[in-house]
Amino acid sequence: VCDYFEGFCPDDPNYYMTAADVWYETGLTDSLYLVCYNETFTPINMMGFKLGSAVQNKVFLNQDGDTVAFITADMTTTNSSAHNAGNIMFQIHNNGNPEVQLYNYMWSYRFNIKKSGRIDMWAGIPIPEQYPLPDVGIKFIQGNNRMLVGSPGTADSLVCVGSFVSKNSWKDKNDKEHDNDWIIGSYSTFSSKGPSRDGRMLPHISAPGQTIFSVKSKDAQEESEVTLANGYWGMNGTSMATPHVTGAIALMLQVNPKLGYSDIIKVLKTSAKTDNYTGTQPNNTYGYGKLNVQAAINYLLTGSDVKYVEINNSKVYPIPAKDRILIDIPELTENSTIKLFDNDGREISKSYKYNYIISGENSKVELDLNNLKSGVYNGYIQNEDKQYKFRFVVRE
């Protein structure tokens, strides 16, 4: 257990701490004891707490009167309207005193239970599952690796993102090869699994997060083993996976700026990629699967629930198209220029017919698609000093 305290508070090398975040059904308990055991699992002391109270840096003594730890606890949240539950926060720390050796002890909680119900606790440094629990005549409840997603990932109406391995080898700026035994496509061991405490599936989607190379700030601390010759820097984390999904959603909103939260979740769900690693979907490791940006955009362009695409105030319909499309433009002149490009960005040099339909303040371009093959197309109409972009799909 000692090793788990190493570097838990890296900003202060003399400060050691473990913590617990406890949630319980309202009315289930009204008090508890914090119990400390020595290395032979003999209880050396306990400290009682009543709900509704709070303490800061309270000294925890052993039976000889020596300081074992300092306790900071907040038990004032006895009923959270958002969760219909009470909350208890505990910090067991040495208050910056290196002579207080926290890692010589094991800590547990005894709740005074008033009715049947459920208690969940997230420990800052839990005893590993493979670690044998002591047999001292007391029933200890072993933890598990479920419901690990934390705030803000558990909030309502957001997209929670998990990480999977996308790169496991590289050559650093010193021409040294780095090869890791991470399996490409497998979930990252640091990526938290769901569900949420109220039973919602989390994460919603997974994306590349291990290892991602990008530009490095000039002020970042140099780490040569993850710095490439071109100056790019490698990092791991769900913080690397989340920007992939953020960018994908930005592209989705370019296609349809009116997408709401439920729409975005639906598109991510429908377009997600599954493989041998994701298993049966959905699940609390990969969510609905792996992010597939192109499939998400294609769904928006061709999905049965989407009748048109709107970008930069220009509306294109019908989607998908076969023989022709109509492009609504706020204002149009007959000498406007129209350019079309395929999905790879190549300009289409073929001639295509179009007509201007101008009625009052409303303008339309009717574009003949008979010379275009099936696929996704981008284009713009240059109207004097204004440019209106549009996107559509042709299905033969």
Tab-separated table of N, CA and C in Angstrom, residues 218-314:
chain	number	residue	atom	x	y	z
A	218	LYS	N	6.105	26.303	-26.258
A	218	LYS	CA	7.498	26.624	-25.969
A	218	LYS	C	7.753	26.680	-24.472
A	219	ASP	N	6.682	26.827	-23.676
A	219	ASP	CA	6.827	26.909	-22.230
A	219	ASP	C	6.663	25.552	-21.542
A	220	ALA	N	6.363	24.503	-22.328
A	220	ALA	CA	6.157	23.181	-21.734
A	220	ALA	C	7.486	22.601	-21.278
A	221	GLN	N	7.443	21.814	-20.204
A	221	GLN	CA	8.645	21.162	-19.705
A	221	GLN	C	9.125	20.118	-20.711
A	222	GLU	N	10.399	20.113	-21.001
A	222	GLU	CA	10.961	19.225	-22.013
A	222	GLU	C	10.941	17.769	-21.535
A	223	GLU	N	10.389	16.893	-22.352
A	223	GLU	CA	10.425	15.462	-22.106
A	223	GLU	C	10.871	14.813	-23.417
A	224	SER	N	12.159	14.540	-23.512
A	224	SER	CA	12.741	14.136	-24.788
A	224	SER	C	12.172	12.832	-25.304
A	225	GLU	N	11.759	11.908	-24.410
A	225	GLU	CA	11.281	10.609	-24.873
A	225	GLU	C	9.956	10.687	-25.607
A	226	VAL	N	9.200	11.780	-25.437
A	226	VAL	CA	7.936	11.934	-26.159
A	226	VAL	C	7.963	13.164	-27.062
A	227	THR	N	9.157	13.683	-27.352
A	227	THR	CA	9.297	14.813	-28.266
A	227	THR	C	9.920	14.330	-29.563
A	228	LEU	N	9.256	14.613	-30.667
A	228	LEU	CA	9.730	14.164	-31.967
A	228	LEU	C	10.699	15.178	-32.569
A	229	ALA	N	11.357	14.771	-33.649
A	229	ALA	CA	12.331	15.649	-34.295
A	229	ALA	C	11.685	16.923	-34.819
A	230	ASN	N	10.410	16.852	-35.202
A	230	ASN	CA	9.719	18.038	-35.713
A	230	ASN	C	9.159	18.924	-34.608
A	231	GLY	N	9.454	18.574	-33.339
A	231	GLY	CA	8.988	19.379	-32.216
A	231	GLY	C	7.645	18.973	-31.664
A	232	TYR	N	6.972	18.038	-32.333
A	232	TYR	CA	5.693	17.570	-31.811
A	232	TYR	C	5.913	16.805	-30.513
A	233	TRP	N	4.873	16.835	-29.677
A	233	TRP	CA	4.968	16.295	-28.321
A	233	TRP	C	3.838	15.297	-28.110
A	234	GLY	N	4.144	14.152	-27.500
A	234	GLY	CA	3.139	13.121	-27.289
A	234	GLY	C	2.562	13.139	-25.891
A	235	MET	N	1.249	12.963	-25.811
A	235	MET	CA	0.575	12.907	-24.514
A	235	MET	C	-0.509	11.843	-24.551
A	236	ASN	N	-0.873	11.345	-23.363
A	236	ASN	CA	-1.925	10.345	-23.209
A	236	ASN	C	-3.025	10.893	-22.312
A	237	GLY	N	-4.250	10.443	-22.533
A	237	GLY	CA	-5.334	10.814	-21.622
A	237	GLY	C	-6.668	10.945	-22.324
A	238	THR	N	-7.722	10.889	-21.542
A	238	THR	CA	-9.031	11.204	-22.108
A	238	THR	C	-9.078	12.672	-22.518
A	239	SER	N	-8.142	13.469	-21.968
A	239	SER	CA	-8.015	14.858	-22.404
A	239	SER	C	-7.468	14.947	-23.824
A	240	MET	N	-6.878	13.870	-24.317
A	240	MET	CA	-6.449	13.805	-25.712
A	240	MET	C	-7.585	13.276	-26.587
A	241	ALA	N	-8.392	12.381	-26.039
A	241	ALA	CA	-9.505	11.806	-26.800
A	241	ALA	C	-10.645	12.807	-26.984
A	242	THR	N	-10.920	13.583	-25.960
A	242	THR	CA	-12.051	14.509	-26.003
A	242	THR	C	-11.954	15.541	-27.124
A	243	PRO	N	-10.775	16.133	-27.401
A	243	PRO	CA	-10.716	17.091	-28.522
A	243	PRO	C	-11.064	16.474	-29.872
A	244	HIS	N	-10.804	15.172	-30.057
A	244	HIS	CA	-11.218	14.529	-31.302
A	244	HIS	C	-12.736	14.624	-31.466
A	245	VAL	N	-13.449	14.332	-30.380
A	245	VAL	CA	-14.913	14.368	-30.442
A	245	VAL	C	-15.408	15.802	-30.541
A	246	THR	N	-14.747	16.713	-29.848
A	246	THR	CA	-15.129	18.127	-29.930
A	246	THR	C	-15.025	18.632	-31.364
A	247	GLY	N	-13.920	18.293	-32.036
A	247	GLY	CA	-13.759	18.702	-33.428
A	247	GLY	C	-14.800	18.075	-34.333
A	248	ALA	N	-15.121	16.800	-34.074
A	248	ALA	CA	-16.146	16.130	-34.876
A	248	ALA	C	-17.495	16.813	-34.718
A	249	ILE	N	-17.831	17.192	-33.485
A	249	ILE	CA	-19.108	17.865	-33.250
A	249	ILE	C	-19.125	19.238	-33.924
A	250	ALA	N	-17.979	19.920	-33.930
A	250	ALA	CA	-17.904	21.211	-34.628
A	250	ALA	C	-18.189	21.030	-36.115
A	251	LEU	N	-17.657	19.973	-36.712
A	251	LEU	CA	-17.936	19.697	-38.122
A	251	LEU	C	-19.407	19.361	-38.329
A	252	MET	N	-19.986	18.616	-37.393
A	252	MET	CA	-21.401	18.282	-37.482
A	252	MET	C	-22.263	19.546	-37.443
A	253	LEU	N	-21.867	20.491	-36.583
A	253	LEU	CA	-22.636	21.728	-36.470
A	253	LEU	C	-22.459	22.610	-37.704
A	254	GLN	N	-21.351	22.451	-38.410
A	254	GLN	CA	-21.214	23.157	-39.682
A	254	GLN	C	-22.232	22.645	-40.692
A	255	VAL	N	-22.468	21.342	-40.654
A	255	VAL	CA	-23.463	20.766	-41.557
A	255	VAL	C	-24.859	21.198	-41.154
A	256	ASN	N	-25.132	21.149	-39.866
A	256	ASN	CA	-26.464	21.528	-39.373
A	256	ASN	C	-26.314	22.267	-38.043
A	257	PRO	N	-26.283	23.601	-38.065
A	257	PRO	CA	-26.087	24.376	-36.835
A	257	PRO	C	-27.212	24.222	-35.820
A	258	LYS	N	-28.320	23.637	-36.219
A	258	LYS	CA	-29.466	23.539	-35.317
A	258	LYS	C	-29.478	22.236	-34.516
A	259	LEU	N	-28.420	21.452	-34.617
A	259	LEU	CA	-28.358	20.204	-33.865
A	259	LEU	C	-28.384	20.488	-32.368
A	260	GLY	N	-29.230	19.755	-31.645
A	260	GLY	CA	-29.253	19.830	-30.193
A	260	GLY	C	-28.482	18.682	-29.580
A	261	TYR	N	-28.458	18.644	-28.261
A	261	TYR	CA	-27.691	17.607	-27.562
A	261	TYR	C	-28.156	16.211	-27.955
A	262	SER	N	-29.443	15.964	-27.942
A	262	SER	CA	-29.959	14.643	-28.278
A	262	SER	C	-29.648	14.276	-29.729
A	263	ASP	N	-29.635	15.280	-30.619
A	263	ASP	CA	-29.283	15.031	-32.019
A	263	ASP	C	-27.828	14.578	-32.135
A	264	ILE	N	-26.949	15.257	-31.406
A	264	ILE	CA	-25.525	14.937	-31.465
A	264	ILE	C	-25.273	13.531	-30.943
A	265	ILE	N	-25.910	13.195	-29.813
A	265	ILE	CA	-25.756	11.844	-29.268
A	265	ILE	C	-26.255	10.811	-30.276
A	266	LYS	N	-27.371	11.103	-30.943
A	266	LYS	CA	-27.932	10.173	-31.924
A	266	LYS	C	-26.976	9.956	-33.084
A	267	VAL	N	-26.354	11.035	-33.583
A	267	VAL	CA	-25.433	10.909	-34.711
A	267	VAL	C	-24.194	10.124	-34.295
A	268	LEU	N	-23.634	10.443	-33.126
A	268	LEU	CA	-22.464	9.711	-32.648
A	268	LEU	C	-22.784	8.235	-32.462
A	269	LYS	N	-23.956	7.952	-31.935
A	269	LYS	CA	-24.382	6.564	-31.724
A	269	LYS	C	-24.545	5.835	-33.050
A	270	THR	N	-25.224	6.464	-33.987
A	270	THR	CA	-25.527	5.814	-35.256
A	270	THR	C	-24.283	5.594	-36.100
A	271	SER	N	-23.334	6.513	-36.015
A	271	SER	CA	-22.166	6.460	-36.889
A	271	SER	C	-20.961	5.788	-36.255
A	272	ALA	N	-21.043	5.424	-34.979
A	272	ALA	CA	-19.884	4.871	-34.270
A	272	ALA	C	-19.393	3.578	-34.911
A	273	LYS	N	-18.099	3.380	-34.861
A	273	LYS	CA	-17.470	2.184	-35.410
A	273	LYS	C	-17.341	1.136	-34.319
A	274	THR	N	-17.598	-0.108	-34.648
A	274	THR	CA	-17.402	-1.216	-33.721
A	274	THR	C	-16.395	-2.190	-34.314
A	275	ASP	N	-15.670	-2.891	-33.438
A	275	ASP	CA	-14.696	-3.884	-33.893
A	275	ASP	C	-14.542	-4.956	-32.828
A	276	ASN	N	-13.508	-5.759	-32.946
A	276	ASN	CA	-13.313	-6.857	-32.003
A	276	ASN	C	-13.034	-6.372	-30.592
A	277	TYR	N	-12.555	-5.139	-30.458
A	277	TYR	CA	-12.240	-4.612	-29.134
A	277	TYR	C	-13.464	-4.005	-28.457
A	278	THR	N	-14.321	-3.384	-29.213
A	278	THR	CA	-15.469	-2.705	-28.599
A	278	THR	C	-16.476	-3.687	-28.038
A	279	GLY	N	-16.548	-4.902	-28.589
A	279	GLY	CA	-17.499	-5.884	-28.088
A	279	GLY	C	-18.931	-5.502	-28.399
A	280	THR	N	-19.848	-6.073	-27.639
A	280	THR	CA	-21.272	-5.802	-27.833
A	280	THR	C	-21.593	-4.381	-27.400
A	281	GLN	N	-22.285	-3.669	-28.251
A	281	GLN	CA	-22.602	-2.263	-27.983
A	281	GLN	C	-24.060	-2.101	-27.568
A	282	PRO	N	-24.345	-1.091	-26.732
A	282	PRO	CA	-23.362	-0.226	-26.062
A	282	PRO	C	-22.817	-0.886	-24.803
A	283	ASN	N	-21.715	-0.349	-24.285
A	283	ASN	CA	-21.185	-0.835	-23.012
A	283	ASN	C	-20.513	0.320	-22.286
A	284	ASN	N	-20.089	0.054	-21.060
A	284	ASN	CA	-19.536	1.104	-20.211
A	284	ASN	C	-18.022	1.234	-20.323
A	285	THR	N	-17.449	0.719	-21.402
A	285	THR	CA	-16.029	0.902	-21.684
A	285	THR	C	-15.836	1.779	-22.906
A	286	TYR	N	-16.479	1.394	-24.027
A	286	TYR	CA	-16.359	2.140	-25.279
A	286	TYR	C	-17.597	2.980	-25.580
A	287	GLY	N	-18.650	2.876	-24.777
A	287	GLY	CA	-19.885	3.572	-25.091
A	287	GLY	C	-20.565	2.932	-26.275
A	288	TYR	N	-20.970	3.749	-27.247
A	288	TYR	CA	-21.592	3.229	-28.461
A	288	TYR	C	-20.555	2.700	-29.453
A	289	GLY	N	-19.278	2.895	-29.161
A	289	GLY	CA	-18.219	2.440	-30.043
A	289	GLY	C	-17.160	3.502	-30.205
A	290	LYS	N	-16.438	3.441	-31.324
A	290	LYS	CA	-15.354	4.367	-31.600
A	290	LYS	C	-15.807	5.469	-32.560
A	291	LEU	N	-15.299	6.650	-32.327
A	291	LEU	CA	-15.660	7.803	-33.146
A	291	LEU	C	-15.312	7.552	-34.610
A	292	ASN	N	-16.270	7.845	-35.494
A	292	ASN	CA	-16.055	7.761	-36.939
A	292	ASN	C	-16.551	9.078	-37.539
A	293	VAL	N	-15.622	10.006	-37.748
A	293	VAL	CA	-15.995	11.364	-38.143
A	293	VAL	C	-16.686	11.377	-39.504
A	294	GLN	N	-16.087	10.687	-40.478
A	294	GLN	CA	-16.667	10.704	-41.818
A	294	GLN	C	-18.066	10.105	-41.825
A	295	ALA	N	-18.250	9.014	-41.066
A	295	ALA	CA	-19.571	8.393	-41.014
A	295	ALA	C	-20.593	9.326	-40.369
A	296	ALA	N	-20.148	10.107	-39.362
A	296	ALA	CA	-21.062	11.057	-38.718
A	296	ALA	C	-21.513	12.130	-39.703
A	297	ILE	N	-20.562	12.661	-40.476
A	297	ILE	CA	-20.913	13.690	-41.450
A	297	ILE	C	-21.793	13.107	-42.546
A	298	ASN	N	-21.440	11.912	-43.015
A	298	ASN	CA	-22.252	11.276	-44.058
A	298	ASN	C	-23.676	11.031	-43.585
A	299	TYR	N	-23.812	10.666	-42.302
A	299	TYR	CA	-25.157	10.433	-41.769
A	299	TYR	C	-25.963	11.725	-41.794
A	300	LEU	N	-25.318	12.822	-41.426
A	300	LEU	CA	-26.034	14.097	-41.449
A	300	LEU	C	-26.434	14.484	-42.866
A	301	LEU	N	-25.594	14.119	-43.810
A	301	LEU	CA	-25.891	14.472	-45.192
A	301	LEU	C	-26.931	13.552	-45.819
A	302	THR	N	-27.022	12.334	-45.339
A	302	THR	CA	-27.882	11.354	-46.008
A	302	THR	C	-28.941	10.757	-45.106
A	303	GLY	N	-28.857	11.033	-43.794
A	303	GLY	CA	-29.787	10.403	-42.860
A	303	GLY	C	-31.237	10.731	-43.176
A	304	SER	N	-32.108	9.778	-42.926
A	304	SER	CA	-33.519	9.959	-43.275
A	304	SER	C	-34.178	11.066	-42.472
A	305	ASP	N	-33.612	11.396	-41.325
A	305	ASP	CA	-34.209	12.433	-40.499
A	305	ASP	C	-33.771	13.832	-40.921
A	306	VAL	N	-32.842	13.935	-41.854
A	306	VAL	CA	-32.343	15.238	-42.275
A	306	VAL	C	-32.799	15.489	-43.699
A	307	LYS	N	-33.586	16.526	-43.909
A	307	LYS	CA	-34.141	16.829	-45.234
A	307	LYS	C	-33.319	17.869	-45.974
A	308	TYR	N	-32.473	18.591	-45.249
A	308	TYR	CA	-31.663	19.611	-45.898
A	308	TYR	C	-30.400	19.838	-45.078
A	309	VAL	N	-29.435	20.475	-45.682
A	309	VAL	CA	-28.212	20.868	-45.008
A	309	VAL	C	-28.113	22.387	-45.063
A	310	GLU	N	-27.771	23.003	-43.958
A	310	GLU	CA	-27.678	24.459	-43.907
A	310	GLU	C	-26.304	24.868	-43.407
A	311	ILE	N	-25.584	25.626	-44.218
A	311	ILE	CA	-24.261	26.134	-43.857
A	311	ILE	C	-24.187	27.600	-44.262
A	312	ASN	N	-23.744	28.420	-43.310
A	312	ASN	CA	-23.550	29.848	-43.613
A	312	ASN	C	-24.780	30.478	-44.274
A	313	ASN	N	-25.947	30.187	-43.731
A	313	ASN	CA	-27.214	30.762	-44.197
A	313	ASN	C	-27.650	30.280	-45.578
A	314	SER	N	-26.960	29.301	-46.140
A	314	SER	CA	-27.409	28.729	-47.405
A	314	SER	C	-27.955	27.332	-47.147
